[in-house]
Amino acid sequence: MLICQISDLHIKAERKLAYQRVDTAGALERCVEALRALDPQPDVIVVTGDLVDFGRPDEYALLAELLAPLRQPVYLIPGNHDEREALRAGFPAHDYLRQWAPFVQYAIEDWPLRIVALDTVIPMASGGELCAQRLDWLERTLSQSPDKPTVVIMHHPPFVTGVGFMDGVGFADPAPLAAVIRRHPQVERLMCGHLHRPIVQRFAGSVATTCPSPAHQIALELKPGGGDSYCLEPPGYQLHWWNGTALVTHTAVLGDWPGPFPFREGGELID
Ligand SMILES: [Fe+2]
Ligand SMILES: [Fe+2]
């Protein structure tokens, strides 16, 4: 099974530039075009939050248009820039978004890997959390299929990244989540967004990862007290390949780059 993860699309109404600089709609168009050209095709696409920039209905309408060319099932979760009700209203055919109210948490059972989605949103705040209600749901949901390999998708990564200003709007109190994950070793991975760059940390006996954005990346600033900024490094996405026993993650860049070039010519290594 091949899972494609994209994250932090930050679509704005009328294709307005983010921060007066970043063409997020154009970036998603280029990304969708690249995903359509993949061979093999991913079985599913998960989109780990910050789908739009201000949680507005007209932003979700444009997002739906931009995602429409994708042929496989697309699973959406909200990030801190999203608004739950506008998201649900914008994707009426995505029934899984309505598995539970008020939170957008759901489980997808149709694939060799079970997908369990968490909603870390605190309305009107940039940081994230999982309250007792959401953690209880997770405990119950993971307990239903203890033997099925599972990936958890969530927007805010449950660890400190070292990028100071993003940690300032990070995930509050990972310990209760870690306790749940530790009880469920079938969780192969926690796939997250929010950081606009790929980061990995061991988490509660599993592995937590973040994904680049197809638009702008968060500047790699590990200096304590470093400023908050973004950059236009090569954008990207991730391909998570489940080979039946292990989940292997590739971070891919978008854009036109020289190559691929062959190592051999007429069977001989090129010297
Ligand atoms: Fe974001
Ligand atoms: Fe975010």
Coordinates of C-alpha atoms and ligand atoms in Angstrom, one line a residue:
M1 CA 0.0 0.0 0.0
L2 CA 1.3 3.4 -0.9
I3 CA 0.1 6.5 1.1
C4 CA 0.9 9.9 -0.3
Q5 CA 1.0 12.7 2.3
I6 CA 0.6 16.3 1.5
S7 CA 0.3 19.0 4.1
D8 CA -0.1 22.7 4.8
L9 CA -1.7 23.8 1.5
H10 CA -2.9 27.2 2.9
I11 CA -5.3 27.9 0.1
K12 CA -6.6 31.5 -0.1
A13 CA -9.8 32.7 -1.8
E14 CA -9.4 34.1 -5.3
R15 CA -5.9 32.6 -5.4
K16 CA -4.6 35.5 -3.3
L17 CA -0.9 35.2 -2.5
A18 CA -0.1 34.1 1.1
Y19 CA 2.0 36.8 2.9
Q20 CA 1.7 38.7 -0.4
R21 CA 4.4 36.4 -1.9
V22 CA 3.4 32.7 -1.9
D23 CA 1.2 31.4 -4.7
T24 CA -0.3 28.5 -2.6
A25 CA -3.0 27.7 -5.2
G26 CA -0.5 27.4 -8.0
A27 CA 1.8 25.3 -5.7
L28 CA -1.1 22.9 -5.1
E29 CA -1.8 22.7 -8.8
R30 CA 1.8 21.8 -9.6
C31 CA 1.7 19.3 -6.8
V32 CA -1.5 17.6 -8.0
E33 CA -0.1 17.4 -11.5
A34 CA 3.1 15.7 -10.1
L35 CA 1.0 13.3 -8.1
R36 CA -1.1 12.4 -11.1
A37 CA 2.1 11.5 -13.0
L38 CA 3.4 9.1 -10.2
D39 CA 3.9 5.5 -11.2
P40 CA 2.9 3.5 -9.3
Q41 CA 0.0 5.7 -8.2
P42 CA -0.6 6.1 -4.5
D43 CA -3.6 4.2 -3.2
V44 CA -4.7 7.1 -0.9
I45 CA -3.8 10.7 -0.2
V46 CA -3.8 12.1 3.3
V47 CA -3.8 15.9 3.8
T48 CA -2.6 16.7 7.3
G49 CA -4.1 20.1 8.0
D50 CA -3.8 23.8 7.2
L51 CA -5.8 23.0 4.2
V52 CA -6.8 26.6 3.7
D53 CA -5.5 29.9 5.3
F54 CA -8.5 31.3 7.2
G55 CA -11.1 28.6 7.4
R56 CA -13.4 30.4 5.0
P57 CA -16.1 28.7 2.8
D58 CA -14.7 30.3 -0.4
E59 CA -11.3 28.9 0.4
Y60 CA -12.6 25.4 0.8
A61 CA -14.5 25.8 -2.5
L62 CA -11.2 26.6 -4.3
L63 CA -9.5 23.7 -2.4
A64 CA -12.1 21.3 -3.6
E65 CA -11.6 22.5 -7.2
L66 CA -7.8 22.1 -6.9
L67 CA -8.0 18.6 -5.4
A68 CA -10.7 17.4 -7.9
P69 CA -8.2 16.0 -10.5
L70 CA -6.9 13.5 -8.0
R71 CA -8.2 10.0 -8.8
Q72 CA -7.7 8.3 -5.4
P73 CA -9.5 8.7 -2.1
V74 CA -8.3 11.9 -0.3
Y75 CA -8.6 12.1 3.5
L76 CA -8.6 15.5 5.0
I77 CA -7.9 16.7 8.6
P78 CA -8.1 20.2 10.0
G79 CA -5.1 22.2 11.2
N80 CA -4.9 25.5 13.1
H81 CA -5.8 27.5 10.0
D82 CA -9.0 25.4 9.4
E83 CA -12.5 25.7 10.6
R84 CA -14.3 22.4 11.2
E85 CA -17.8 23.3 10.1
A86 CA -16.7 25.1 7.0
L87 CA -14.4 22.1 6.1
R88 CA -17.3 19.6 6.5
A89 CA -19.6 21.9 4.5
G90 CA -17.0 22.3 1.7
F91 CA -16.7 18.5 1.2
P92 CA -20.2 17.1 1.4
A93 CA -19.2 13.8 -0.3
H94 CA -16.5 13.1 2.2
D95 CA -18.7 11.2 4.6
Y96 CA -15.8 10.2 6.9
L97 CA -15.6 13.9 8.0
R98 CA -18.9 13.3 9.8
Q99 CA -18.0 10.1 11.8
W100 CA -18.0 12.0 15.1
A101 CA -19.1 15.4 16.3
P102 CA -17.9 18.0 17.3
F103 CA -14.4 16.9 16.4
V104 CA -13.1 15.8 13.0
Q105 CA -11.8 12.4 14.2
Y106 CA -12.3 9.3 12.2
A107 CA -11.1 5.8 11.3
I108 CA -10.7 4.4 7.8
E109 CA -11.0 0.6 7.6
D110 CA -10.7 0.0 3.9
W111 CA -6.9 -0.5 3.5
P112 CA -4.2 -2.8 4.7
L113 CA -3.1 0.0 7.0
R114 CA -5.8 1.4 9.2
I115 CA -5.9 5.2 9.1
V116 CA -6.9 6.9 12.4
A117 CA -7.3 10.7 12.2
L118 CA -7.0 13.1 15.1
D119 CA -8.2 16.7 15.5
T120 CA -5.7 18.8 17.4
V121 CA -7.4 22.1 16.7
I122 CA -8.1 24.7 19.4
P123 CA -10.5 27.2 17.8
M124 CA -8.9 30.6 17.3
A125 CA -5.5 29.4 18.5
S126 CA -2.3 28.4 16.6
G127 CA -1.2 25.7 19.0
G128 CA -2.8 22.3 19.3
E129 CA -4.1 19.8 21.9
L130 CA -6.0 16.6 22.4
C131 CA -8.4 17.0 25.3
A132 CA -9.6 14.1 27.4
Q133 CA -12.6 13.6 25.2
R134 CA -10.5 13.2 22.0
L135 CA -8.0 11.0 23.8
D136 CA -10.8 8.7 25.1
W137 CA -12.0 8.3 21.5
L138 CA -8.5 7.4 20.4
E139 CA -8.1 4.8 23.2
R140 CA -11.5 3.3 22.3
T141 CA -10.8 3.4 18.5
L142 CA -7.3 1.8 18.8
S143 CA -8.7 -0.9 21.2
Q144 CA -11.1 -2.0 18.5
S145 CA -8.4 -3.3 16.1
P146 CA -5.3 -4.1 18.2
D147 CA -3.9 -6.4 15.5
K148 CA -4.2 -4.2 12.5
P149 CA -1.2 -2.0 11.6
T150 CA -2.3 1.6 12.0
V151 CA -1.2 5.1 11.1
V152 CA -2.4 8.1 13.1
I153 CA -2.7 11.3 11.2
M154 CA -2.7 14.7 13.1
H155 CA -1.7 18.3 12.3
H156 CA 0.4 19.3 15.3
P157 CA 3.4 17.0 15.9
P158 CA 3.5 15.9 19.5
F159 CA 7.1 16.7 20.1
V160 CA 9.5 19.7 20.5
T161 CA 11.2 20.3 17.1
G162 CA 13.9 22.8 18.1
V163 CA 12.4 25.4 15.7
G164 CA 11.7 27.8 18.5
F165 CA 8.8 29.9 17.2
M166 CA 7.0 26.9 15.9
D167 CA 7.4 25.1 19.3
G168 CA 5.8 28.2 20.7
V169 CA 2.6 27.2 18.8
G170 CA 3.1 23.5 19.2
F171 CA 1.2 20.6 20.8
A172 CA 0.4 21.0 24.4
D173 CA 1.3 18.2 26.8
P174 CA 2.2 15.2 24.7
A175 CA 2.4 12.9 27.8
P176 CA -1.3 11.7 27.8
L177 CA -1.2 11.0 24.1
A178 CA 2.1 9.1 24.6
A179 CA 0.5 6.9 27.2
V180 CA -2.3 5.9 24.8
I181 CA 0.1 5.2 21.9
R182 CA 2.4 3.2 24.2
R183 CA -0.6 0.9 25.0
H184 CA -1.1 0.3 21.2
P185 CA 2.0 -1.1 19.5
Q186 CA 0.1 -1.5 16.3
V187 CA 0.6 2.3 15.7
E188 CA 3.3 2.2 13.1
R189 CA 3.5 6.0 12.7
L190 CA 2.1 9.4 13.7
M191 CA 2.0 11.4 10.4
C192 CA 1.9 15.1 11.2
G193 CA 2.0 18.5 9.4
H194 CA 2.3 22.1 10.8
L195 CA 6.1 22.3 10.5
H196 CA 6.3 22.7 6.7
R197 CA 9.4 20.5 6.6
P198 CA 10.3 16.9 7.2
I199 CA 11.3 16.0 10.8
V200 CA 11.4 12.7 12.6
Q201 CA 11.3 11.7 16.3
R202 CA 10.8 8.5 18.2
F203 CA 7.5 8.8 20.1
A204 CA 6.1 6.4 22.7
G205 CA 7.4 3.3 21.0
S206 CA 6.3 4.5 17.6
V207 CA 7.7 7.2 15.2
A208 CA 6.3 10.7 14.7
T209 CA 7.1 12.5 11.4
T210 CA 6.2 15.8 9.8
C211 CA 5.9 16.6 6.1
P212 CA 7.0 19.4 3.8
S213 CA 4.5 21.8 2.2
P214 CA 3.9 22.0 -1.6
A215 CA 4.1 25.8 -1.1
H216 CA 6.3 27.5 1.5
Q217 CA 8.6 25.8 4.1
I218 CA 9.4 27.0 7.6
A219 CA 13.0 28.3 7.8
L220 CA 15.4 25.8 9.4
E221 CA 16.2 28.0 12.4
L222 CA 17.5 26.0 15.4
K223 CA 19.2 29.0 17.1
P224 CA 17.4 29.6 20.5
G225 CA 15.4 32.8 20.2
G226 CA 15.7 32.7 16.3
G227 CA 13.1 34.7 14.4
D228 CA 9.9 33.4 12.8
S229 CA 10.3 33.1 9.0
Y230 CA 9.4 31.0 6.0
C231 CA 11.4 30.3 2.9
L232 CA 10.9 29.1 -0.7
E233 CA 13.2 26.0 -0.5
P234 CA 12.1 23.2 -2.9
P235 CA 8.6 22.2 -1.9
G236 CA 7.6 18.6 -1.4
Y237 CA 5.4 15.8 -0.2
Q238 CA 5.9 12.3 1.2
L239 CA 5.3 8.7 0.0
H240 CA 4.8 6.2 2.8
W241 CA 5.2 2.7 1.4
W242 CA 3.7 -0.2 3.5
N243 CA 5.4 -3.4 2.3
G244 CA 3.4 -5.6 4.6
T245 CA 5.8 -5.5 7.5
A246 CA 7.3 -2.0 7.6
L247 CA 6.4 1.5 6.7
V248 CA 9.1 3.2 4.7
T249 CA 9.0 6.9 4.1
H250 CA 10.3 8.9 1.2
T251 CA 10.4 12.7 1.1
A252 CA 10.0 13.9 -2.5
V253 CA 10.7 17.3 -3.9
L254 CA 8.5 19.1 -6.4
G255 CA 9.8 21.1 -9.4
D256 CA 11.8 20.5 -12.5
W257 CA 15.3 19.3 -11.7
P258 CA 18.0 17.9 -14.0
G259 CA 17.9 14.1 -14.5
P260 CA 17.4 11.2 -14.0
F261 CA 20.7 10.3 -15.7
P262 CA 21.8 6.7 -16.3
F263 CA 24.8 5.3 -14.4
R264 CA 25.6 2.9 -17.4
E265 CA 25.9 3.2 -21.1
G266 CA 25.8 0.0 -23.2
G267 CA 26.0 -2.0 -19.9
E268 CA 29.2 -0.3 -18.9
L269 CA 29.5 2.1 -15.9
I270 CA 30.2 5.6 -17.1
D271 CA 33.6 6.5 -15.9
Ligands
FE1 FE 0.8 25.4 8.0
FE2 FE -0.3 24.7 11.3

